Amino acid sequence: MRLFRSRGRDHDVRRVRPALVPAVLRLRAGQYAEAEAAARAVAADRPADAPLALAVAALSAGAQGRHAEALAEYDALLPVFGRDFGAEHPQTLLLRSNRAQTLIALGRHAECEAECAAVARAADRVRGPERPRMTAAARNGQIYAVNAQGRHPEAERLAREALDAHRTADRFTLALRLGLARSLNGQARHKEALAEAERAGKLSRRLPEEQRRAETGAVELAMAGALLGLGRGTEARSRAVVAHDACVAAFGPGHYRTAEARALLDRIGGV
């Protein structure tokens, strides 16, 4: 769930306000500290661009594992976006999706579920090319939150419905497949979960790097969970180590996915 989409097309960059292009390009490249610094400089120097610039800064802060700080920034920006763009403008809905992702990171799963469901309903009323991606992004957050609350059969149903509605082979499909794998692992259907994680891995390898960057470590985590459930502990630990190291390198030690990988390694133990 990202405010500025990464589709690997030049026209996406041209749709960003010119002053924000350097920050957005750094964000897409995974240079989160540099993106944040560039965005905050724009916010300080160009008041008209400040709301969008601070949204980039919040995304960058969250990607570095500073989730509480990112949430505070989103909370401050929501009324500004509502005033400047409108409550159901795509920019406002995308900001809400990014805020919901931060709620996941802070363990506020019931709030995330409710917000993502609301954003998905609003996105369904939006006309234009952004609608399918906004809906898929919101459904992905909802699926993660439902899984996190232990309602795995419900999460499976939501994931299959979302995948059926979103037929494009893009990073949203990747995220939805990973949500499906998580729901299957939660139901102890580990063989199916492993097959789904492998499908996600194949899709990930076909995507441009900037599209799969947000899911760094997620495929390996899904595979590790399935392998552990199948009693293949040594393989599970190897995958979990890869996931943890990748997350530390991409997001830092404070990111919620890094913590998830560390917790899985603790569960596996010294296999």
PDB file of C-alpha atoms in Angstrom:
ATOM      1  CA  MET A   1       0.000   0.000   0.000  1.00  0.00           C
ATOM      2  CA  ARG A   2       1.940   2.888  -1.274  1.00  0.00           C
ATOM      3  CA  LEU A   3       0.939   6.483  -1.949  1.00  0.00           C
ATOM      4  CA  PHE A   4       3.203   6.820  -4.964  1.00  0.00           C
ATOM      5  CA  ARG A   5       2.883   3.729  -7.124  1.00  0.00           C
ATOM      6  CA  SER A   6       5.901   1.970  -8.545  1.00  0.00           C
ATOM      7  CA  ARG A   7       4.961   0.554 -11.921  1.00  0.00           C
ATOM      8  CA  GLY A   8       8.278   1.056 -13.685  1.00  0.00           C
ATOM      9  CA  ARG A   9       6.904   3.559 -16.172  1.00  0.00           C
ATOM     10  CA  ASP A  10       8.273   7.004 -16.876  1.00  0.00           C
ATOM     11  CA  HIS A  11       4.828   8.575 -17.067  1.00  0.00           C
ATOM     12  CA  ASP A  12       4.268   7.718 -13.395  1.00  0.00           C
ATOM     13  CA  VAL A  13       7.181   9.968 -12.474  1.00  0.00           C
ATOM     14  CA  ARG A  14       5.848  12.747 -14.701  1.00  0.00           C
ATOM     15  CA  ARG A  15       2.562  12.646 -12.770  1.00  0.00           C
ATOM     16  CA  VAL A  16       4.431  13.513  -9.547  1.00  0.00           C
ATOM     17  CA  ARG A  17       4.896  17.208  -8.786  1.00  0.00           C
ATOM     18  CA  PRO A  18       8.305  18.214 -10.190  1.00  0.00           C
ATOM     19  CA  ALA A  19       9.788  19.224  -6.846  1.00  0.00           C
ATOM     20  CA  LEU A  20       9.025  15.760  -5.453  1.00  0.00           C
ATOM     21  CA  VAL A  21      10.514  13.701  -8.283  1.00  0.00           C
ATOM     22  CA  PRO A  22      13.974  13.275  -6.636  1.00  0.00           C
ATOM     23  CA  ALA A  23      12.424  12.126  -3.352  1.00  0.00           C
ATOM     24  CA  VAL A  24      10.024   9.725  -5.081  1.00  0.00           C
ATOM     25  CA  LEU A  25      12.792   8.233  -7.203  1.00  0.00           C
ATOM     26  CA  ARG A  26      14.877   7.611  -4.074  1.00  0.00           C
ATOM     27  CA  LEU A  27      11.855   6.043  -2.370  1.00  0.00           C
ATOM     28  CA  ARG A  28      11.328   3.694  -5.305  1.00  0.00           C
ATOM     29  CA  ALA A  29      15.008   2.794  -5.267  1.00  0.00           C
ATOM     30  CA  GLY A  30      14.824   1.795  -1.610  1.00  0.00           C
ATOM     31  CA  GLN A  31      16.956   4.732  -0.495  1.00  0.00           C
ATOM     32  CA  TYR A  32      14.601   5.533   2.336  1.00  0.00           C
ATOM     33  CA  ALA A  33      16.749   7.843   4.461  1.00  0.00           C
ATOM     34  CA  GLU A  34      17.688   9.890   1.393  1.00  0.00           C
ATOM     35  CA  ALA A  35      14.062   9.988   0.239  1.00  0.00           C
ATOM     36  CA  GLU A  36      12.929  11.221   3.627  1.00  0.00           C
ATOM     37  CA  ALA A  37      15.558  13.946   3.741  1.00  0.00           C
ATOM     38  CA  ALA A  38      14.699  15.108   0.215  1.00  0.00           C
ATOM     39  CA  ALA A  39      10.966  15.134   0.956  1.00  0.00           C
ATOM     40  CA  ARG A  40      11.381  17.094   4.191  1.00  0.00           C
ATOM     41  CA  ALA A  41      13.522  19.641   2.359  1.00  0.00           C
ATOM     42  CA  VAL A  42      10.726  20.142  -0.171  1.00  0.00           C
ATOM     43  CA  ALA A  43       8.168  20.480   2.625  1.00  0.00           C
ATOM     44  CA  ALA A  44      10.278  23.182   4.266  1.00  0.00           C
ATOM     45  CA  ASP A  45      10.997  25.124   1.082  1.00  0.00           C
ATOM     46  CA  ARG A  46       7.704  24.799  -0.842  1.00  0.00           C
ATOM     47  CA  PRO A  47       4.583  25.162   1.335  1.00  0.00           C
ATOM     48  CA  ALA A  48       2.255  24.330  -1.575  1.00  0.00           C
ATOM     49  CA  ASP A  49       3.935  20.941  -1.961  1.00  0.00           C
ATOM     50  CA  ALA A  50       4.317  20.302   1.777  1.00  0.00           C
ATOM     51  CA  PRO A  51       1.387  17.853   2.293  1.00  0.00           C
ATOM     52  CA  LEU A  52       2.491  15.514  -0.492  1.00  0.00           C
ATOM     53  CA  ALA A  53       6.130  15.895   0.512  1.00  0.00           C
ATOM     54  CA  LEU A  54       5.348  14.984   4.116  1.00  0.00           C
ATOM     55  CA  ALA A  55       3.407  11.940   2.881  1.00  0.00           C
ATOM     56  CA  VAL A  56       6.576  10.795   1.116  1.00  0.00           C
ATOM     57  CA  ALA A  57       8.515  11.454   4.314  1.00  0.00           C
ATOM     58  CA  ALA A  58       6.034   9.381   6.328  1.00  0.00           C
ATOM     59  CA  LEU A  59       6.325   6.487   3.866  1.00  0.00           C
ATOM     60  CA  SER A  60      10.084   6.681   4.098  1.00  0.00           C
ATOM     61  CA  ALA A  61      10.063   6.792   7.892  1.00  0.00           C
ATOM     62  CA  GLY A  62       7.794   3.736   8.031  1.00  0.00           C
ATOM     63  CA  ALA A  63      10.034   1.857   5.617  1.00  0.00           C
ATOM     64  CA  GLN A  64      12.905   2.478   8.036  1.00  0.00           C
ATOM     65  CA  GLY A  65      10.928   0.925  10.896  1.00  0.00           C
ATOM     66  CA  ARG A  66       9.880   4.199  12.566  1.00  0.00           C
ATOM     67  CA  HIS A  67       6.243   3.172  12.544  1.00  0.00           C
ATOM     68  CA  ALA A  68       4.914   5.277  15.438  1.00  0.00           C
ATOM     69  CA  GLU A  69       6.475   8.396  13.957  1.00  0.00           C
ATOM     70  CA  ALA A  70       4.992   7.604  10.552  1.00  0.00           C
ATOM     71  CA  LEU A  71       1.528   7.122  12.066  1.00  0.00           C
ATOM     72  CA  ALA A  72       1.698  10.490  13.813  1.00  0.00           C
ATOM     73  CA  GLU A  73       2.584  12.113  10.499  1.00  0.00           C
ATOM     74  CA  TYR A  74      -0.301  10.393   8.715  1.00  0.00           C
ATOM     75  CA  ASP A  75      -2.717  11.442  11.452  1.00  0.00           C
ATOM     76  CA  ALA A  76      -1.662  15.060  11.011  1.00  0.00           C
ATOM     77  CA  LEU A  77      -1.944  14.854   7.216  1.00  0.00           C
ATOM     78  CA  LEU A  78      -5.383  13.215   6.966  1.00  0.00           C
ATOM     79  CA  PRO A  79      -7.451  16.375   7.617  1.00  0.00           C
ATOM     80  CA  VAL A  80      -5.167  18.354   5.292  1.00  0.00           C
ATOM     81  CA  PHE A  81      -5.662  15.852   2.452  1.00  0.00           C
ATOM     82  CA  GLY A  82      -9.397  15.787   3.098  1.00  0.00           C
ATOM     83  CA  ARG A  83      -9.537  19.574   2.838  1.00  0.00           C
ATOM     84  CA  ASP A  84      -7.212  19.948  -0.148  1.00  0.00           C
ATOM     85  CA  PHE A  85      -8.256  16.926  -2.236  1.00  0.00           C
ATOM     86  CA  GLY A  86     -11.582  15.698  -0.837  1.00  0.00           C
ATOM     87  CA  ALA A  87     -12.488  12.749   1.366  1.00  0.00           C
ATOM     88  CA  GLU A  88     -12.719  10.217  -1.487  1.00  0.00           C
ATOM     89  CA  HIS A  89     -10.041  11.596  -3.798  1.00  0.00           C
ATOM     90  CA  PRO A  90      -7.478   8.932  -4.781  1.00  0.00           C
ATOM     91  CA  GLN A  91      -4.699  10.799  -2.986  1.00  0.00           C
ATOM     92  CA  THR A  92      -6.681  10.808   0.256  1.00  0.00           C
ATOM     93  CA  LEU A  93      -7.617   7.135  -0.072  1.00  0.00           C
ATOM     94  CA  LEU A  94      -4.025   6.175  -0.782  1.00  0.00           C
ATOM     95  CA  LEU A  95      -2.882   8.121   2.275  1.00  0.00           C
ATOM     96  CA  ARG A  96      -5.418   6.201   4.351  1.00  0.00           C
ATOM     97  CA  SER A  97      -4.132   2.911   2.929  1.00  0.00           C
ATOM     98  CA  ASN A  98      -0.585   3.806   3.873  1.00  0.00           C
ATOM     99  CA  ARG A  99      -1.727   4.773   7.345  1.00  0.00           C
ATOM    100  CA  ALA A 100      -3.486   1.406   7.685  1.00  0.00           C
ATOM    101  CA  GLN A 101      -0.245  -0.371   6.770  1.00  0.00           C
ATOM    102  CA  THR A 102       1.344   1.465   9.687  1.00  0.00           C
ATOM    103  CA  LEU A 103      -1.422   0.259  12.012  1.00  0.00           C
ATOM    104  CA  ILE A 104      -0.402  -3.294  11.060  1.00  0.00           C
ATOM    105  CA  ALA A 105       3.178  -2.537  12.025  1.00  0.00           C
ATOM    106  CA  LEU A 106       2.006  -1.297  15.433  1.00  0.00           C
ATOM    107  CA  GLY A 107      -0.147  -4.366  16.083  1.00  0.00           C
ATOM    108  CA  ARG A 108      -3.445  -2.441  15.842  1.00  0.00           C
ATOM    109  CA  HIS A 109      -5.022  -5.090  13.656  1.00  0.00           C
ATOM    110  CA  ALA A 110      -8.726  -4.517  14.351  1.00  0.00           C
ATOM    111  CA  GLU A 111      -8.346  -0.829  13.480  1.00  0.00           C
ATOM    112  CA  CYS A 112      -6.420  -1.745  10.350  1.00  0.00           C
ATOM    113  CA  GLU A 113      -9.111  -4.207   9.272  1.00  0.00           C
ATOM    114  CA  ALA A 114     -11.880  -1.640   9.655  1.00  0.00           C
ATOM    115  CA  GLU A 115      -9.961   1.108   7.880  1.00  0.00           C
ATOM    116  CA  CYS A 116      -8.901  -1.087   4.965  1.00  0.00           C
ATOM    117  CA  ALA A 117     -12.469  -2.314   4.474  1.00  0.00           C
ATOM    118  CA  ALA A 118     -13.679   1.296   4.438  1.00  0.00           C
ATOM    119  CA  VAL A 119     -10.990   2.346   1.964  1.00  0.00           C
ATOM    120  CA  ALA A 120     -11.820  -0.603  -0.303  1.00  0.00           C
ATOM    121  CA  ARG A 121     -15.497   0.367  -0.336  1.00  0.00           C
ATOM    122  CA  ALA A 122     -14.628   3.966  -1.145  1.00  0.00           C
ATOM    123  CA  ALA A 123     -12.146   2.891  -3.824  1.00  0.00           C
ATOM    124  CA  ASP A 124     -14.883   0.908  -5.553  1.00  0.00           C
ATOM    125  CA  ARG A 125     -16.659   4.239  -6.153  1.00  0.00           C
ATOM    126  CA  VAL A 126     -13.596   5.857  -7.756  1.00  0.00           C
ATOM    127  CA  ARG A 127     -13.442   6.092 -11.519  1.00  0.00           C
ATOM    128  CA  GLY A 128     -10.160   5.855 -13.363  1.00  0.00           C
ATOM    129  CA  PRO A 129      -7.127   3.603 -13.732  1.00  0.00           C
ATOM    130  CA  GLU A 130      -6.113   3.819 -10.057  1.00  0.00           C
ATOM    131  CA  ARG A 131      -9.273   2.101  -8.791  1.00  0.00           C
ATOM    132  CA  PRO A 132      -8.222  -1.576  -9.169  1.00  0.00           C
ATOM    133  CA  ARG A 133      -4.858  -0.940  -7.534  1.00  0.00           C
ATOM    134  CA  MET A 134      -6.346   1.038  -4.654  1.00  0.00           C
ATOM    135  CA  THR A 135      -8.901  -1.694  -4.030  1.00  0.00           C
ATOM    136  CA  ALA A 136      -6.286  -4.459  -4.152  1.00  0.00           C
ATOM    137  CA  ALA A 137      -3.997  -2.538  -1.806  1.00  0.00           C
ATOM    138  CA  ALA A 138      -6.776  -2.031   0.727  1.00  0.00           C
ATOM    139  CA  ARG A 139      -7.888  -5.659   0.514  1.00  0.00           C
ATOM    140  CA  ASN A 140      -4.300  -6.772   1.062  1.00  0.00           C
ATOM    141  CA  GLY A 141      -4.115  -4.821   4.307  1.00  0.00           C
ATOM    142  CA  GLN A 142      -7.486  -6.196   5.379  1.00  0.00           C
ATOM    143  CA  ILE A 143      -6.346  -9.776   4.694  1.00  0.00           C
ATOM    144  CA  TYR A 144      -3.151  -9.269   6.707  1.00  0.00           C
ATOM    145  CA  ALA A 145      -5.147  -7.852   9.626  1.00  0.00           C
ATOM    146  CA  VAL A 146      -7.732 -10.660   9.565  1.00  0.00           C
ATOM    147  CA  ASN A 147      -4.929 -13.240   9.510  1.00  0.00           C
ATOM    148  CA  ALA A 148      -3.223 -11.495  12.418  1.00  0.00           C
ATOM    149  CA  GLN A 149      -6.438 -11.850  14.443  1.00  0.00           C
ATOM    150  CA  GLY A 150      -6.466 -15.617  13.835  1.00  0.00           C
ATOM    151  CA  ARG A 151      -9.455 -15.675  11.462  1.00  0.00           C
ATOM    152  CA  HIS A 152      -7.608 -17.629   8.803  1.00  0.00           C
ATOM    153  CA  PRO A 153     -10.550 -19.156   6.883  1.00  0.00           C
ATOM    154  CA  GLU A 154     -12.037 -15.669   6.496  1.00  0.00           C
ATOM    155  CA  ALA A 155      -8.677 -14.340   5.330  1.00  0.00           C
ATOM    156  CA  GLU A 156      -8.457 -17.156   2.783  1.00  0.00           C
ATOM    157  CA  ARG A 157     -11.877 -16.262   1.390  1.00  0.00           C
ATOM    158  CA  LEU A 158     -10.971 -12.566   1.148  1.00  0.00           C
ATOM    159  CA  ALA A 159      -7.652 -13.371  -0.529  1.00  0.00           C
ATOM    160  CA  ARG A 160      -9.222 -15.643  -3.129  1.00  0.00           C
ATOM    161  CA  GLU A 161     -11.927 -13.077  -3.882  1.00  0.00           C
ATOM    162  CA  ALA A 162      -9.347 -10.310  -4.234  1.00  0.00           C
ATOM    163  CA  LEU A 163      -7.126 -12.417  -6.505  1.00  0.00           C
ATOM    164  CA  ASP A 164     -10.116 -13.284  -8.666  1.00  0.00           C
ATOM    165  CA  ALA A 165     -10.943  -9.573  -9.006  1.00  0.00           C
ATOM    166  CA  HIS A 166      -7.346  -8.428  -9.596  1.00  0.00           C
ATOM    167  CA  ARG A 167      -6.043 -10.326 -12.604  1.00  0.00           C
ATOM    168  CA  THR A 168      -2.946  -8.231 -13.332  1.00  0.00           C
ATOM    169  CA  ALA A 169       0.424  -9.856 -12.564  1.00  0.00           C
ATOM    170  CA  ASP A 170       1.808  -7.025 -10.452  1.00  0.00           C
ATOM    171  CA  ARG A 171       3.033  -6.374  -6.936  1.00  0.00           C
ATOM    172  CA  PHE A 172      -0.526  -6.333  -5.591  1.00  0.00           C
ATOM    173  CA  THR A 173      -1.069  -9.854  -6.877  1.00  0.00           C
ATOM    174  CA  LEU A 174       2.202 -10.786  -5.190  1.00  0.00           C
ATOM    175  CA  ALA A 175       1.020  -9.346  -1.874  1.00  0.00           C
ATOM    176  CA  LEU A 176      -2.390 -11.027  -2.170  1.00  0.00           C
ATOM    177  CA  ARG A 177      -0.790 -14.406  -2.890  1.00  0.00           C
ATOM    178  CA  LEU A 178       1.373 -14.008   0.183  1.00  0.00           C
ATOM    179  CA  GLY A 179      -1.734 -13.204   2.224  1.00  0.00           C
ATOM    180  CA  LEU A 180      -3.332 -16.370   0.901  1.00  0.00           C
ATOM    181  CA  ALA A 181      -0.239 -18.401   1.848  1.00  0.00           C
ATOM    182  CA  ARG A 182      -0.357 -16.901   5.339  1.00  0.00           C
ATOM    183  CA  SER A 183      -4.005 -17.892   5.721  1.00  0.00           C
ATOM    184  CA  LEU A 184      -3.256 -21.466   4.627  1.00  0.00           C
ATOM    185  CA  ASN A 185      -0.344 -21.724   7.066  1.00  0.00           C
ATOM    186  CA  GLY A 186      -2.692 -20.467   9.780  1.00  0.00           C
ATOM    187  CA  GLN A 187      -5.042 -23.372   9.013  1.00  0.00           C
ATOM    188  CA  ALA A 188      -2.137 -25.881   9.143  1.00  0.00           C
ATOM    189  CA  ARG A 189      -2.574 -26.504   5.411  1.00  0.00           C
ATOM    190  CA  HIS A 190       1.157 -26.235   4.995  1.00  0.00           C
ATOM    191  CA  LYS A 191       1.551 -28.135   1.731  1.00  0.00           C
ATOM    192  CA  GLU A 192      -0.931 -25.785   0.046  1.00  0.00           C
ATOM    193  CA  ALA A 193       0.749 -22.805   1.679  1.00  0.00           C
ATOM    194  CA  LEU A 194       4.144 -23.877   0.362  1.00  0.00           C
ATOM    195  CA  ALA A 195       2.745 -24.227  -3.170  1.00  0.00           C
ATOM    196  CA  GLU A 196       1.192 -20.757  -2.925  1.00  0.00           C
ATOM    197  CA  ALA A 197       4.432 -19.256  -1.593  1.00  0.00           C
ATOM    198  CA  GLU A 198       6.310 -20.843  -4.482  1.00  0.00           C
ATOM    199  CA  ARG A 199       3.843 -19.273  -6.925  1.00  0.00           C
ATOM    200  CA  ALA A 200       4.441 -15.935  -5.227  1.00  0.00           C
ATOM    201  CA  GLY A 201       8.185 -16.447  -5.553  1.00  0.00           C
ATOM    202  CA  LYS A 202       7.911 -17.103  -9.281  1.00  0.00           C
ATOM    203  CA  LEU A 203       5.832 -13.963  -9.735  1.00  0.00           C
ATOM    204  CA  SER A 204       8.283 -11.937  -7.648  1.00  0.00           C
ATOM    205  CA  ARG A 205      11.196 -12.969  -9.847  1.00  0.00           C
ATOM    206  CA  ARG A 206       9.318 -11.749 -12.932  1.00  0.00           C
ATOM    207  CA  LEU A 207       8.570  -8.314 -11.507  1.00  0.00           C
ATOM    208  CA  PRO A 208      10.902  -5.307 -11.745  1.00  0.00           C
ATOM    209  CA  GLU A 209      12.902  -4.820  -8.569  1.00  0.00           C
ATOM    210  CA  GLU A 210      11.071  -1.633  -7.588  1.00  0.00           C
ATOM    211  CA  GLN A 211       7.726  -3.483  -7.672  1.00  0.00           C
ATOM    212  CA  ARG A 212       8.847  -6.338  -5.434  1.00  0.00           C
ATOM    213  CA  ARG A 213      10.918  -4.252  -3.010  1.00  0.00           C
ATOM    214  CA  ALA A 214       8.021  -3.622  -0.608  1.00  0.00           C
ATOM    215  CA  GLU A 215       7.636  -7.391  -0.167  1.00  0.00           C
ATOM    216  CA  THR A 216      11.317  -7.991   0.611  1.00  0.00           C
ATOM    217  CA  GLY A 217      11.624 -11.089   2.786  1.00  0.00           C
ATOM    218  CA  ALA A 218       7.913 -11.900   2.623  1.00  0.00           C
ATOM    219  CA  VAL A 219       8.159 -14.816   0.193  1.00  0.00           C
ATOM    220  CA  GLU A 220      10.916 -16.435   2.261  1.00  0.00           C
ATOM    221  CA  LEU A 221       8.879 -15.962   5.442  1.00  0.00           C
ATOM    222  CA  ALA A 222       5.832 -17.642   3.914  1.00  0.00           C
ATOM    223  CA  MET A 223       7.968 -20.524   2.697  1.00  0.00           C
ATOM    224  CA  ALA A 224       9.721 -20.856   6.052  1.00  0.00           C
ATOM    225  CA  GLY A 225       6.405 -21.052   7.893  1.00  0.00           C
ATOM    226  CA  ALA A 226       5.140 -23.743   5.542  1.00  0.00           C
ATOM    227  CA  LEU A 227       8.362 -25.745   5.727  1.00  0.00           C
ATOM    228  CA  LEU A 228       8.326 -25.589   9.513  1.00  0.00           C
ATOM    229  CA  GLY A 229       4.756 -26.875   9.530  1.00  0.00           C
ATOM    230  CA  LEU A 230       5.805 -29.747   7.276  1.00  0.00           C
ATOM    231  CA  GLY A 231       8.546 -30.737   9.707  1.00  0.00           C
ATOM    232  CA  ARG A 232      11.373 -29.543   7.464  1.00  0.00           C
ATOM    233  CA  GLY A 233      13.015 -27.450  10.161  1.00  0.00           C
ATOM    234  CA  THR A 234      16.485 -27.096   8.642  1.00  0.00           C
ATOM    235  CA  GLU A 235      15.065 -25.773   5.384  1.00  0.00           C
ATOM    236  CA  ALA A 236      12.691 -23.503   7.302  1.00  0.00           C
ATOM    237  CA  ARG A 237      15.544 -21.997   9.298  1.00  0.00           C
ATOM    238  CA  SER A 238      17.564 -21.366   6.143  1.00  0.00           C
ATOM    239  CA  ARG A 239      14.648 -19.493   4.552  1.00  0.00           C
ATOM    240  CA  ALA A 240      13.970 -17.522   7.727  1.00  0.00           C
ATOM    241  CA  VAL A 241      17.619 -16.455   7.962  1.00  0.00           C
ATOM    242  CA  VAL A 242      17.496 -15.228   4.361  1.00  0.00           C
ATOM    243  CA  ALA A 243      14.287 -13.318   5.131  1.00  0.00           C
ATOM    244  CA  HIS A 244      15.704 -11.755   8.289  1.00  0.00           C
ATOM    245  CA  ASP A 245      18.951 -10.657   6.649  1.00  0.00           C
ATOM    246  CA  ALA A 246      17.105  -9.214   3.654  1.00  0.00           C
ATOM    247  CA  CYS A 247      14.717  -7.276   5.895  1.00  0.00           C
ATOM    248  CA  VAL A 248      17.523  -5.858   8.029  1.00  0.00           C
ATOM    249  CA  ALA A 249      19.353  -4.727   4.895  1.00  0.00           C
ATOM    250  CA  ALA A 250      16.258  -3.217   3.249  1.00  0.00           C
ATOM    251  CA  PHE A 251      14.296  -1.824   6.204  1.00  0.00           C
ATOM    252  CA  GLY A 252      16.488  -1.944   9.302  1.00  0.00           C
ATOM    253  CA  PRO A 253      16.116  -3.813  12.611  1.00  0.00           C
ATOM    254  CA  GLY A 254      13.047  -1.863  13.772  1.00  0.00           C
ATOM    255  CA  HIS A 255      10.766  -2.778  10.877  1.00  0.00           C
ATOM    256  CA  TYR A 256       7.812  -5.031  11.656  1.00  0.00           C
ATOM    257  CA  ARG A 257       8.762  -7.612   9.023  1.00  0.00           C
ATOM    258  CA  THR A 258      12.267  -7.840  10.464  1.00  0.00           C
ATOM    259  CA  ALA A 259      10.656  -8.521  13.836  1.00  0.00           C
ATOM    260  CA  GLU A 260       8.412 -11.147  12.254  1.00  0.00           C
ATOM    261  CA  ALA A 261      11.434 -12.925  10.783  1.00  0.00           C
ATOM    262  CA  ARG A 262      13.235 -12.772  14.122  1.00  0.00           C
ATOM    263  CA  ALA A 263      10.193 -14.241  15.894  1.00  0.00           C
ATOM    264  CA  LEU A 264      10.019 -17.084  13.378  1.00  0.00           C
ATOM    265  CA  LEU A 265      13.701 -17.845  13.916  1.00  0.00           C
ATOM    266  CA  ASP A 266      13.025 -17.992  17.653  1.00  0.00           C
ATOM    267  CA  ARG A 267      10.199 -20.472  17.043  1.00  0.00           C
ATOM    268  CA  ILE A 268      12.386 -22.649  14.854  1.00  0.00           C
ATOM    269  CA  GLY A 269      15.215 -22.622  17.373  1.00  0.00           C
ATOM    270  CA  GLY A 270      18.558 -24.318  16.816  1.00  0.00           C
ATOM    271  CA  VAL A 271      17.482 -26.840  14.216  1.00  0.00           C
TER     272      VAL A 271
END
